[in-house]
Short mmCIF file of C-alpha atoms in Angstrom, two decimals:
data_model
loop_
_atom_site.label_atom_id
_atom_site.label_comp_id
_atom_site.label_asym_id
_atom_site.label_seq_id
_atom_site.Cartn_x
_atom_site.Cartn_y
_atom_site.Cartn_z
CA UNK A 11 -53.81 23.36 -117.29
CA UNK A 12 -50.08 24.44 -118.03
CA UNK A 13 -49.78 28.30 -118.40
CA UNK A 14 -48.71 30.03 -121.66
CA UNK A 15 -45.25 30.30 -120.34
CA UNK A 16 -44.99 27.23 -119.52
CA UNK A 17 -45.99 25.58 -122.41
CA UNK A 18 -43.26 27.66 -124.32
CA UNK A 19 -40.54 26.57 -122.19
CA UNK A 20 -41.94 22.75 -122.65
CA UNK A 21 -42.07 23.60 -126.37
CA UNK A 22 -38.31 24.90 -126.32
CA UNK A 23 -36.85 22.17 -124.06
CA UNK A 24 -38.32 19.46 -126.94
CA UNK A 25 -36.56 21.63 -129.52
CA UNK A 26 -33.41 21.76 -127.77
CA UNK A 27 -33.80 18.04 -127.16
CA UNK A 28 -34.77 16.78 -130.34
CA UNK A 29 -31.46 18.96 -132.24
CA UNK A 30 -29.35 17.43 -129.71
CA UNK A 31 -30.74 14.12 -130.49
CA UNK A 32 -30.91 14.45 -134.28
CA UNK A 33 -26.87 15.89 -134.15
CA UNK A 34 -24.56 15.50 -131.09
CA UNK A 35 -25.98 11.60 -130.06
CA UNK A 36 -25.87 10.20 -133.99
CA UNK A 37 -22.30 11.80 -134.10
CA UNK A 38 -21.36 9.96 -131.33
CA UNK A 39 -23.44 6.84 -131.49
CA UNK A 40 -20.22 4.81 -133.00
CA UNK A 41 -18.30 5.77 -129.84
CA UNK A 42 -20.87 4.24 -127.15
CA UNK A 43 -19.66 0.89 -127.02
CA UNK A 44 -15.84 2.49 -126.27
CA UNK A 45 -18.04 4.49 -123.70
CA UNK A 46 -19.34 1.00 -121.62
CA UNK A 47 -15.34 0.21 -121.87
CA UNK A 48 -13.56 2.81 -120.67
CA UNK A 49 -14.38 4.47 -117.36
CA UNK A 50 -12.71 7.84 -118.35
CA UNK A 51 -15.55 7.88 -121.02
CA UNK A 52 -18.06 7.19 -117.99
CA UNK A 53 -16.76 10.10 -115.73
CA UNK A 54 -16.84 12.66 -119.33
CA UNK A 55 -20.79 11.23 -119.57
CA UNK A 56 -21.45 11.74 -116.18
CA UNK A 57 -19.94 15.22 -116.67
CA UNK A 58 -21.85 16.55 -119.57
CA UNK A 59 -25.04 14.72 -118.57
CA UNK A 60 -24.74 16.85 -115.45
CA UNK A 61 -23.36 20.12 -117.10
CA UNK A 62 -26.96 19.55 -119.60
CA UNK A 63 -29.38 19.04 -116.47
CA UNK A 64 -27.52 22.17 -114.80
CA UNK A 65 -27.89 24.24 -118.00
CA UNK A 66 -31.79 23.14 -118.74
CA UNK A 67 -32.86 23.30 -115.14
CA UNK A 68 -31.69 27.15 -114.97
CA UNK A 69 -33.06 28.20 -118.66
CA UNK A 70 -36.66 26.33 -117.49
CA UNK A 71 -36.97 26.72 -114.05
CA UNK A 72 -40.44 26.21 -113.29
CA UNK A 73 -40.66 26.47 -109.24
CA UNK A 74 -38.99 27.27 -106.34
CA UNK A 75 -39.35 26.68 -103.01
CA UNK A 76 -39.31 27.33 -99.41
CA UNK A 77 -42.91 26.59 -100.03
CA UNK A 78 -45.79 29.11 -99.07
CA UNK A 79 -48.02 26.10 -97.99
CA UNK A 80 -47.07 23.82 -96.43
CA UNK A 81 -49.43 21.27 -98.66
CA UNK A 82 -47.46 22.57 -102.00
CA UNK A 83 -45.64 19.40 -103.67
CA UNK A 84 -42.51 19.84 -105.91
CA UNK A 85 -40.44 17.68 -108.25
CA UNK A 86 -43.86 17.20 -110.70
CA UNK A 87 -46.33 17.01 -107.25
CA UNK A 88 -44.48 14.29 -106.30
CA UNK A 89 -42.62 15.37 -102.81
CA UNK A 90 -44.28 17.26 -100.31
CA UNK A 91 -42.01 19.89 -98.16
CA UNK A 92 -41.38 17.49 -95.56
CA UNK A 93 -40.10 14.62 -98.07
CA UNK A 94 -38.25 17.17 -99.60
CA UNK A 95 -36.52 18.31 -96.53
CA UNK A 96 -35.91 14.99 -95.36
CA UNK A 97 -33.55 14.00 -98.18
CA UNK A 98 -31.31 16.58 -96.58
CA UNK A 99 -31.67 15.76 -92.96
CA UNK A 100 -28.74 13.38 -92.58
CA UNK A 101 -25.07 12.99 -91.58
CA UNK A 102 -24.19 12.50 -95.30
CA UNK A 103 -25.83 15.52 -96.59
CA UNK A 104 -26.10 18.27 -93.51
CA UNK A 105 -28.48 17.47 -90.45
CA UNK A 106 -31.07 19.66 -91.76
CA UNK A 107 -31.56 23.59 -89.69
CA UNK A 108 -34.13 25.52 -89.70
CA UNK A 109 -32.11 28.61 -91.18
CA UNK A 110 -31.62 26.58 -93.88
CA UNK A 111 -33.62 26.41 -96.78
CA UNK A 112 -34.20 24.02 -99.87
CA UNK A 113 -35.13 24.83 -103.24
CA UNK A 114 -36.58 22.63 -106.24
CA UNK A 115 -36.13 23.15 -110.19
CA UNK A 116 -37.61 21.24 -112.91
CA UNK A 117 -38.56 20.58 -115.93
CA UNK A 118 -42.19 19.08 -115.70
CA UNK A 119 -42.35 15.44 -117.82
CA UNK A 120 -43.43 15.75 -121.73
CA UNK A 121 -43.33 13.50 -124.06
CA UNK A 122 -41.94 14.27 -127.71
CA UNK A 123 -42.38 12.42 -130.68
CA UNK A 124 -39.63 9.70 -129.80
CA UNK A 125 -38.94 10.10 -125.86
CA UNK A 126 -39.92 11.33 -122.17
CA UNK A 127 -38.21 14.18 -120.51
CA UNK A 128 -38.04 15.56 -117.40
CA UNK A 129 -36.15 16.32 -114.33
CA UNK A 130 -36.15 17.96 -110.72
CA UNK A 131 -32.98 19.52 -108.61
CA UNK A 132 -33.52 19.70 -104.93
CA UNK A 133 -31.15 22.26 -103.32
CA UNK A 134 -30.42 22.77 -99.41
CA UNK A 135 -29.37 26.21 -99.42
CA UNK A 136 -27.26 28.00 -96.50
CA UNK A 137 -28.18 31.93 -96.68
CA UNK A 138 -28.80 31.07 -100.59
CA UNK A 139 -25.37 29.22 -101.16
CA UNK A 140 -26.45 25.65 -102.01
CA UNK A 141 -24.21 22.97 -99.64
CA UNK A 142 -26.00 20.07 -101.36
CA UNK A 143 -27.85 18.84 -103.84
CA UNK A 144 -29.91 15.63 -105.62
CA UNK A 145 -30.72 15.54 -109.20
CA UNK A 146 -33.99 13.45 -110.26
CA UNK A 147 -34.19 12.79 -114.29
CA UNK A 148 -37.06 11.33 -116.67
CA UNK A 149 -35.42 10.08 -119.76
CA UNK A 150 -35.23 7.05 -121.95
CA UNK A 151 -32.74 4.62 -122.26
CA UNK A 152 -31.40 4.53 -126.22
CA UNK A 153 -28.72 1.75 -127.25
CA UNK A 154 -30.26 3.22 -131.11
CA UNK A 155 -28.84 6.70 -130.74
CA UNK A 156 -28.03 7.83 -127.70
CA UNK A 157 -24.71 6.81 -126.64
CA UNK A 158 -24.79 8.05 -122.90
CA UNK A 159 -26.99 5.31 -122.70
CA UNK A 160 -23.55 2.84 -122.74
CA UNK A 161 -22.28 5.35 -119.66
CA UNK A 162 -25.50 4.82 -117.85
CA UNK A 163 -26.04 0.70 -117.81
CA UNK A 164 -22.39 0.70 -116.24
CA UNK A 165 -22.90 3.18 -113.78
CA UNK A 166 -26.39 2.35 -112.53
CA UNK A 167 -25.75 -1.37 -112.65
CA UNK A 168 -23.75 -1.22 -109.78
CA UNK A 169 -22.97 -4.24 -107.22
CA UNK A 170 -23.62 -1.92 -104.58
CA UNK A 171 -26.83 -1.63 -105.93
CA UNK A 172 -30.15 -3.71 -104.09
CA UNK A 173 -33.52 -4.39 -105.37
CA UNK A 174 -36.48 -2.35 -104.70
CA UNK A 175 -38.24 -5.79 -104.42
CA UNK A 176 -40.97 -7.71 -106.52
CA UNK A 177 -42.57 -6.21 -108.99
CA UNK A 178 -39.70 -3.30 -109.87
CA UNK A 179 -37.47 -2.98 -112.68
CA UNK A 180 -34.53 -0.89 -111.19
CA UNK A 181 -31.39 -0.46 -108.43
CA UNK A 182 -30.78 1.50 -105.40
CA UNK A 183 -27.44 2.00 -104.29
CA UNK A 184 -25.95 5.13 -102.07
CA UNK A 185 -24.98 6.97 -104.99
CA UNK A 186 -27.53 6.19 -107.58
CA UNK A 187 -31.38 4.94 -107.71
CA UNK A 188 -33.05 4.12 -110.84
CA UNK A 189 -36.67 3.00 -111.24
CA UNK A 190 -38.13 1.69 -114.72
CA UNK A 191 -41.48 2.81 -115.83
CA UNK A 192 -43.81 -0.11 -117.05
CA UNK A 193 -43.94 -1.39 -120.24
CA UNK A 194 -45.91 1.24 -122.49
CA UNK A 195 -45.58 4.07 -120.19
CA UNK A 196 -43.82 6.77 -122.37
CA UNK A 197 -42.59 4.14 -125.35
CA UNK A 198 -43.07 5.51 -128.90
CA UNK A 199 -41.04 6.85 -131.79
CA UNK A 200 -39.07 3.41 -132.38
CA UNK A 201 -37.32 3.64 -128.92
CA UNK A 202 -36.76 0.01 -127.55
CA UNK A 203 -35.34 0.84 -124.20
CA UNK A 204 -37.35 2.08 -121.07
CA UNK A 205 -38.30 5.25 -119.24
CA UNK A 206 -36.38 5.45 -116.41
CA UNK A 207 -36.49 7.86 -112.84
CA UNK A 208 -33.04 8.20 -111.46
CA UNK A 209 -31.19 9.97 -108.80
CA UNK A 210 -28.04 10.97 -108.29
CA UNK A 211 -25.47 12.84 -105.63
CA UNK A 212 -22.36 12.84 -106.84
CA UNK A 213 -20.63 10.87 -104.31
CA UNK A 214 -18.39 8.10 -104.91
CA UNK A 215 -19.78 5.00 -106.89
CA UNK A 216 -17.75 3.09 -104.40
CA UNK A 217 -18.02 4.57 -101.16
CA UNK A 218 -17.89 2.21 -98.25
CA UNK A 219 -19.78 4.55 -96.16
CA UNK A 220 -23.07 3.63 -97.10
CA UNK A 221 -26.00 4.43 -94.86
CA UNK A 222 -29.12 2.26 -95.71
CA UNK A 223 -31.59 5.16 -94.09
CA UNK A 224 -30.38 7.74 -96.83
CA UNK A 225 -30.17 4.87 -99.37
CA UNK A 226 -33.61 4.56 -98.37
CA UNK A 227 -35.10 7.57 -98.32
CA UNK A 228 -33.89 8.01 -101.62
CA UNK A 229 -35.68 5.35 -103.27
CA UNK A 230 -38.93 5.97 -102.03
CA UNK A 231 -38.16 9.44 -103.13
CA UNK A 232 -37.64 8.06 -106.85
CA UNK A 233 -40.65 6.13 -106.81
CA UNK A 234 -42.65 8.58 -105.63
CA UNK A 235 -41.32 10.82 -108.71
CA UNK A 236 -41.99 7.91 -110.94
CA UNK A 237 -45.50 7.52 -110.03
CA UNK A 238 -45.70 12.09 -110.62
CA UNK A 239 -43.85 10.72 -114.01
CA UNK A 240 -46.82 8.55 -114.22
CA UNK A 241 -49.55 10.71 -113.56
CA UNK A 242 -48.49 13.63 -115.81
CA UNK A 243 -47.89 11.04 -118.71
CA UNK A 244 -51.08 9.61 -118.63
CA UNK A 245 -50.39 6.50 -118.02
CA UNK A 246 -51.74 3.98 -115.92
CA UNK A 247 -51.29 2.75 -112.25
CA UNK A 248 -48.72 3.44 -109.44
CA UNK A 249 -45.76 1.77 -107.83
CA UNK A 250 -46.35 0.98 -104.13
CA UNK A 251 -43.60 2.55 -101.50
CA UNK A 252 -41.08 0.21 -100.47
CA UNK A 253 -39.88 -0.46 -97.44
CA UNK A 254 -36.60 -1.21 -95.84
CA UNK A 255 -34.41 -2.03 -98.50
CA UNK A 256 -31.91 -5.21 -98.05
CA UNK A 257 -28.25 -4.55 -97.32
CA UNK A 258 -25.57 -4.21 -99.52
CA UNK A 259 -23.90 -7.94 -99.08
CA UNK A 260 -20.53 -7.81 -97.70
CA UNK A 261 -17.44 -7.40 -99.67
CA UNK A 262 -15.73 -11.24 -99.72
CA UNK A 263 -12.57 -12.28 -100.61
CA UNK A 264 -12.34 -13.29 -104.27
CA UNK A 265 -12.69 -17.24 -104.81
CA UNK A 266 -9.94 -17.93 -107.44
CA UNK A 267 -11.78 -21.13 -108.45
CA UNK A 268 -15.48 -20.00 -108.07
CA UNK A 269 -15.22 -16.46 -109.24
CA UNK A 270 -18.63 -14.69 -108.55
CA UNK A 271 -19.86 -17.81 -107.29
CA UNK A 272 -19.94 -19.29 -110.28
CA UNK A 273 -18.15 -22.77 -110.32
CA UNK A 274 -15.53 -23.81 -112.72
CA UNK A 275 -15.00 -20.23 -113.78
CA UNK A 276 -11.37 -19.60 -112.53
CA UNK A 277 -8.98 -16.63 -112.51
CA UNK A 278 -5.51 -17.38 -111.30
CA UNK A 279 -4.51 -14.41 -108.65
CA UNK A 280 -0.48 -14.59 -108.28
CA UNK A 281 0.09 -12.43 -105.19
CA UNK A 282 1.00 -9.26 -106.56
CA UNK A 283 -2.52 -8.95 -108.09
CA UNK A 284 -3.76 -8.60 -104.48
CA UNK A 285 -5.82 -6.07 -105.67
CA UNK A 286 -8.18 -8.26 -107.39
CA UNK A 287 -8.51 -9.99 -103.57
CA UNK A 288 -12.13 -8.20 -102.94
CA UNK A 289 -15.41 -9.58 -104.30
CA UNK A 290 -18.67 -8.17 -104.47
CA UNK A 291 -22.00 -9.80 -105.50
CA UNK A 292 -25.53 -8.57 -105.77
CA UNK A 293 -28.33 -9.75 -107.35
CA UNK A 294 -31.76 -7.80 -108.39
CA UNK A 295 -33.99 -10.38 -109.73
CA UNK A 296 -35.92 -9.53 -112.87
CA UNK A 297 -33.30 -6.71 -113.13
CA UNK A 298 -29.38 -7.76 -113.28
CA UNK A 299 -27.23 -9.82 -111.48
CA UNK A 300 -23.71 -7.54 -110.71
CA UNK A 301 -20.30 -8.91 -109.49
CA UNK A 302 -17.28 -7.10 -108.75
CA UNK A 303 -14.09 -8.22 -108.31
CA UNK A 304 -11.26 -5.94 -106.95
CA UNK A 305 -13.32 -3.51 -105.07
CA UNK A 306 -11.63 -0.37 -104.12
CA UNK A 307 -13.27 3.43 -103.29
CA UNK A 308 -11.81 4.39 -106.79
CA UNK A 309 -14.55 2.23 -108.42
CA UNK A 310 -13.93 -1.86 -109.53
CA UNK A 311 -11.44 -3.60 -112.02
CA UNK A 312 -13.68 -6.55 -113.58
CA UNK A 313 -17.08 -7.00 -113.81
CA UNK A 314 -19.70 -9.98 -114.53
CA UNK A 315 -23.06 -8.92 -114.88
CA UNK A 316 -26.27 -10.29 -116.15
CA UNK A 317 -28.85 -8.29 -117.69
CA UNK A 318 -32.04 -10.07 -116.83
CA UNK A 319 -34.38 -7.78 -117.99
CA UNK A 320 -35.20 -7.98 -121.51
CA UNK A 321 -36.02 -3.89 -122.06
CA UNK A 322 -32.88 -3.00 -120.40
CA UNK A 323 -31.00 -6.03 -122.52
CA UNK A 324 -32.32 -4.83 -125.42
CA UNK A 325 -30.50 -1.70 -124.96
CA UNK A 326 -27.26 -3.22 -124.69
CA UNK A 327 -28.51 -5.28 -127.46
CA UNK A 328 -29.01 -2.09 -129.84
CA UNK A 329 -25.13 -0.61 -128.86
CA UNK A 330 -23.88 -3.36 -130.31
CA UNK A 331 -25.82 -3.91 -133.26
CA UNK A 332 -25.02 -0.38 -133.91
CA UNK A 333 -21.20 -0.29 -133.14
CA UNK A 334 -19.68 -3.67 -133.42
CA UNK A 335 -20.58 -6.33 -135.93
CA UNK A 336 -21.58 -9.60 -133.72
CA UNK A 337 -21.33 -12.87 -134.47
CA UNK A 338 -24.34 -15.31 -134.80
CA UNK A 339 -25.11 -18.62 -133.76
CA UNK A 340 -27.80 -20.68 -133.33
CA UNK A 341 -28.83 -19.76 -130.14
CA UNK A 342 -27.52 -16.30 -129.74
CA UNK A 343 -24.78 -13.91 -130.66
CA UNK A 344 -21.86 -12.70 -129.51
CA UNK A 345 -19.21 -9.55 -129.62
CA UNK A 346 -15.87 -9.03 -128.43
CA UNK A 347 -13.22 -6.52 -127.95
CA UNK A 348 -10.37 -6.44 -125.92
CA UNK A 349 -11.76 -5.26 -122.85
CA UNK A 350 -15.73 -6.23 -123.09
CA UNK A 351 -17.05 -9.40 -124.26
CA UNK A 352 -21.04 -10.47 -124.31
CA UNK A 353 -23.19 -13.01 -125.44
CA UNK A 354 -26.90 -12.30 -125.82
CA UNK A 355 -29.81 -15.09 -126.10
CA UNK A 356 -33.47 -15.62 -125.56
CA UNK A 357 -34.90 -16.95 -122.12
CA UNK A 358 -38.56 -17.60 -121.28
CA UNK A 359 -38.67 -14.27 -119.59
CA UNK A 360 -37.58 -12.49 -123.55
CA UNK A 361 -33.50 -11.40 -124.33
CA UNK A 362 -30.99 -11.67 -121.42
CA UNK A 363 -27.02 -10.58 -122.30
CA UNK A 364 -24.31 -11.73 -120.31
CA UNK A 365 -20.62 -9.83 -120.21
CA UNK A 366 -17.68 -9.38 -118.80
CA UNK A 367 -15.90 -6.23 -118.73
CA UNK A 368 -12.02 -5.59 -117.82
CA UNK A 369 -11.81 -2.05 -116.36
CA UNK A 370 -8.01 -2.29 -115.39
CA UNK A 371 -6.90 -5.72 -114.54
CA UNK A 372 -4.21 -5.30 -116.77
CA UNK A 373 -4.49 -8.58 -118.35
CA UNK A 374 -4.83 -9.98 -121.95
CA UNK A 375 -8.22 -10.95 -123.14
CA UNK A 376 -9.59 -11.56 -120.01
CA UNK A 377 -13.22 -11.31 -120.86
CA UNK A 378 -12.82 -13.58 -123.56
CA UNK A 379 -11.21 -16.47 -121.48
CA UNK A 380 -14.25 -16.12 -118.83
CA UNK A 381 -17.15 -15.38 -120.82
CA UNK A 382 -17.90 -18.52 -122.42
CA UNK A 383 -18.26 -20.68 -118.71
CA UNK A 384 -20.21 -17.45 -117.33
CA UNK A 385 -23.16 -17.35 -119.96
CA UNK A 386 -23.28 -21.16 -119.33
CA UNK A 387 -23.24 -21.14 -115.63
CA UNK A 388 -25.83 -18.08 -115.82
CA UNK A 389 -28.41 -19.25 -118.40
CA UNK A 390 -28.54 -22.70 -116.52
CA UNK A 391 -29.38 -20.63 -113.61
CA UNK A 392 -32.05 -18.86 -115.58
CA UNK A 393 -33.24 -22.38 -117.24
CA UNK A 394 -32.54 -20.93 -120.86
CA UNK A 395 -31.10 -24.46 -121.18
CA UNK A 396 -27.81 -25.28 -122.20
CA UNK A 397 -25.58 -22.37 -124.17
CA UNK A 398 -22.08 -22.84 -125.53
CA UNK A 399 -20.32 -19.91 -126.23
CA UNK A 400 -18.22 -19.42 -129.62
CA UNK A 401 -16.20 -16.13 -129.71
CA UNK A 402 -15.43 -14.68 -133.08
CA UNK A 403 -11.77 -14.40 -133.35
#
C-alpha cells in the first residue's frame, strides 16, 4: 500500500498533469501537424518533454539508489540492481566501476481520469556528478490534444528502428525504444491512442555507431518496465523478454526508379543532389514500415513510412482531423501540405495511413508527386486491395 506521502505526490503530479493538459496542449493542438513537419519543432518537443520529466522527476522523487539489498528493484519493481547497472556497463555509456554509483527517480504509474503516467531516470553517478543517464516514460499517445504526440511518431518511427518481434507493438533503435501496452491496458477518458514505455539517451537519432548489445539491453529493459507498467495498472498479462534483436539493415544507395523498394515510384537525382544518394529501409510488421532517403548523422531529408498499426494510425489520424481539413473519398481520405502528404484507409487488420514527408530536399511538392504510387504500392502489399489516390488541390 502507497504511503501518505506518496499518495500526495501521485495526487499532485495528476493535478499538474491534468492543468497542463486542459491549457498548454489545447493551446497548441493547432500547431502539431507543423510539429510532424518541421524538425526544429521536433528538437523544441524533445526539449521541453525532457525539461518536464527533469522538473517532475526532482519535485516527486520517490527512490534512490545504490540499493541497500541487493534484491531491491527500481524503475516501478521492474529492474533489479544488476539490470540497472548493466545499462551503464558499456563503451557507449562508461564501462561501469565500482566507485561509481547509479541512482533511480520516478514517478510510480497512475492512471487519471483520461491517461497513464509515469516515468523512471537511471543515473550513473561519478562521486555524485551524474556522467550518464536513460529516461523511461509511461504516457499516452494523443493526436486529440496533445500535440507532442506529432514530435513523437516522427522521432520514434525511426528507420533505424527494428522490431521487438511477434506479438509487439513498438521499435528499438540505439537512441530510442518504445513498447505499446495492449489494447485496454490504461485506455479511458476518450483517448484513442496507446500507452506507450519508451526510452531515451539523448544521442544522435542518426548515429552510425550503433551497438546492437546496448540496443539490446535496452529493450529488454523497456519491456521489463512495461510489464511493472502492467502490474501496477492492473492489468492483465506480461510481455515475454526478447532476445537478440535483428540488425539495423544496411544503408543502400538510393534506387532512382524503385525508391524504397517500391517500383514505379521514381525520384530523378541530378548529381548535385548527391545527398539524397543514401537509402535506408526497415520494416516492423504490425508496427510501421520506415524508409529514409538521404541519410546523414544530422538526421534524414525524406521519408516514406507506413503506419500499420491501427492504434498508432489512429493517432496520426486524430492530428489531422484536428488541424487540417482532409479530403474524402470513397475509400479513404487524404491531406496535404507542402511538406507532408498522407492518405489514410481501412485494411483487414483496422486504419493504416501512408505519408511522405520532405524534411529538406529542397524541392517543390515532393510528397504530393510520390504519395499517390506509394499508398498503392503499400496497400497492395497489405492486400487492402486496390487504392487510387486523389490529392485535394
Amino acid at each position: 500500500m502507497s504511503s501518505p506521502e506518496e499518495l500526495r505526490r501521485q495526487e499532485h503530479f495528476l493535478v499538474a498533469a491534468a492543468a497542463a493538459r486542459k491549457g498548454r496542449w489545447r493551446r497548441r493542438g493547432r500547431r502539431a501537424w507543423g510539429l510532424l513537419r518541421s524538425r526544429p519543432g521536433q528538437l523544441i518537443t524533445v526539449g521541453v518533454v525532457s525539461a518536464l520529466i527533469g522538473s517532475l522527476l526532482t519535485a516527486w522523487q520517490t527512490d534512490s539508489l545504490p540499493w541497500s539489498d541487493e534484491k531491491q528493484a527500481v524503475c516501478w519493481g521492474a529492474l533489479s540492481k544488476k539490470d540497472a547497472e548493466a545499462l551503464f556497463d558499456h563503451d557507449l555509456f562508461i564501462r561501469f566501476d565500482p566507485d561509481l554509483s547509479v541512482r533511480a527517480e520516478e514517478i510510480r504509474p497512475t492512471r487519471g481520469s483520461a491517461v497513464v503516467q509515469g516515468a523512471c531516470r537511471l543515473l550513473a553517478l561519478d562521486d555524485g556528478r551524474p556522467v550518464a543517464r536513460v529516461d523511461f516514460r509511461l504516457h499516452h499517445l494523443d493526436g486529440q490534444y496533445d500535440a507532442q504526440s506529432a514530435g513523437w511518431l516522427t522521432d520514434f518511427l525511426s528507420p533505424l528502428a527494428v522490431p521487438f518481434g511477434k506479438g509487439f507493438v513498438g521499435m528499438a533503435s540505439e537512441s530510442r525504444t518504445w513498447l505499446a501496452l495492449p489494447r485496454g491496458c490504461g485506455s479511458g477518458g476518450g483517448v484513442n491512442g496507446p500507452a506507450v514505455v519508451d526510452a531515451s539517451w539523448g544521442r544522435s537519432p542518426m548515429s552510425s555507431d550503433e551497438d546492437p548489445r546496448w540496443r539490446d539491453q535496452v529493450a529488454r529493459a523497456t519491456v521489463r518496465l512495461a510489464n511493472g507498467a502492467m502490474r501496477a495498472l492492473g492489468c492483465d498479462g506480461t510481455f515475454p523478454l526478447p532476445g537478440d534483436l535483428p540488425a539495423v539493415p544496411p544503408r543502400k544507395d538510393t534506387e532512382p526508379r524503385r525508391l524504397c523498394g517500391i517500383d514505379g515510384l521514381t525520384l530523378a537525382l541530378p548529381k548535385k543532389e548527391y545527398f539524397l544518394n543514401s537509402t535506408l529501409l526497415t520494416h516492423s510488421p504490425g508496427t510501421a514500415r520506415v524508409c529514409g532517403v538521404g541519410i546523414s548523422d544530422s538526421g534524414v531529408r525524406l521519408r516514406l513510412v507506413t503506419i500499420e498499426s491501427p492504434r498508432l494510425a489512429q493517432v496520426l489520424s486524430d492530428l489531422t482531423d484536428r488541424n487540417e481539413a482532409p479530403d474524402y473519398e470513397e475509400r479513404g481520405r487524404s491531406s496535404v501540405g507542402r511538406d507532408l502528404a498522407l492518405y489514410q484507409t481501412m485494411c483487414q487488420t483496422g486504419l493504416v495511413v501512408f505519408l511522405v514527408q520532405d524534411d529538406g530536399t529542397g524541392r517543390d511538392d515532393l510528397p504530393r508527386k510520390l504519395l499517390p504510387r506509394y499508398a498503392a504500392a503499400e496497400a497492395e502489399r497489405l492486400g487492402c486491395g486496390p487504392v487510387k489516390v486523389e490529392l485535394p488541390r
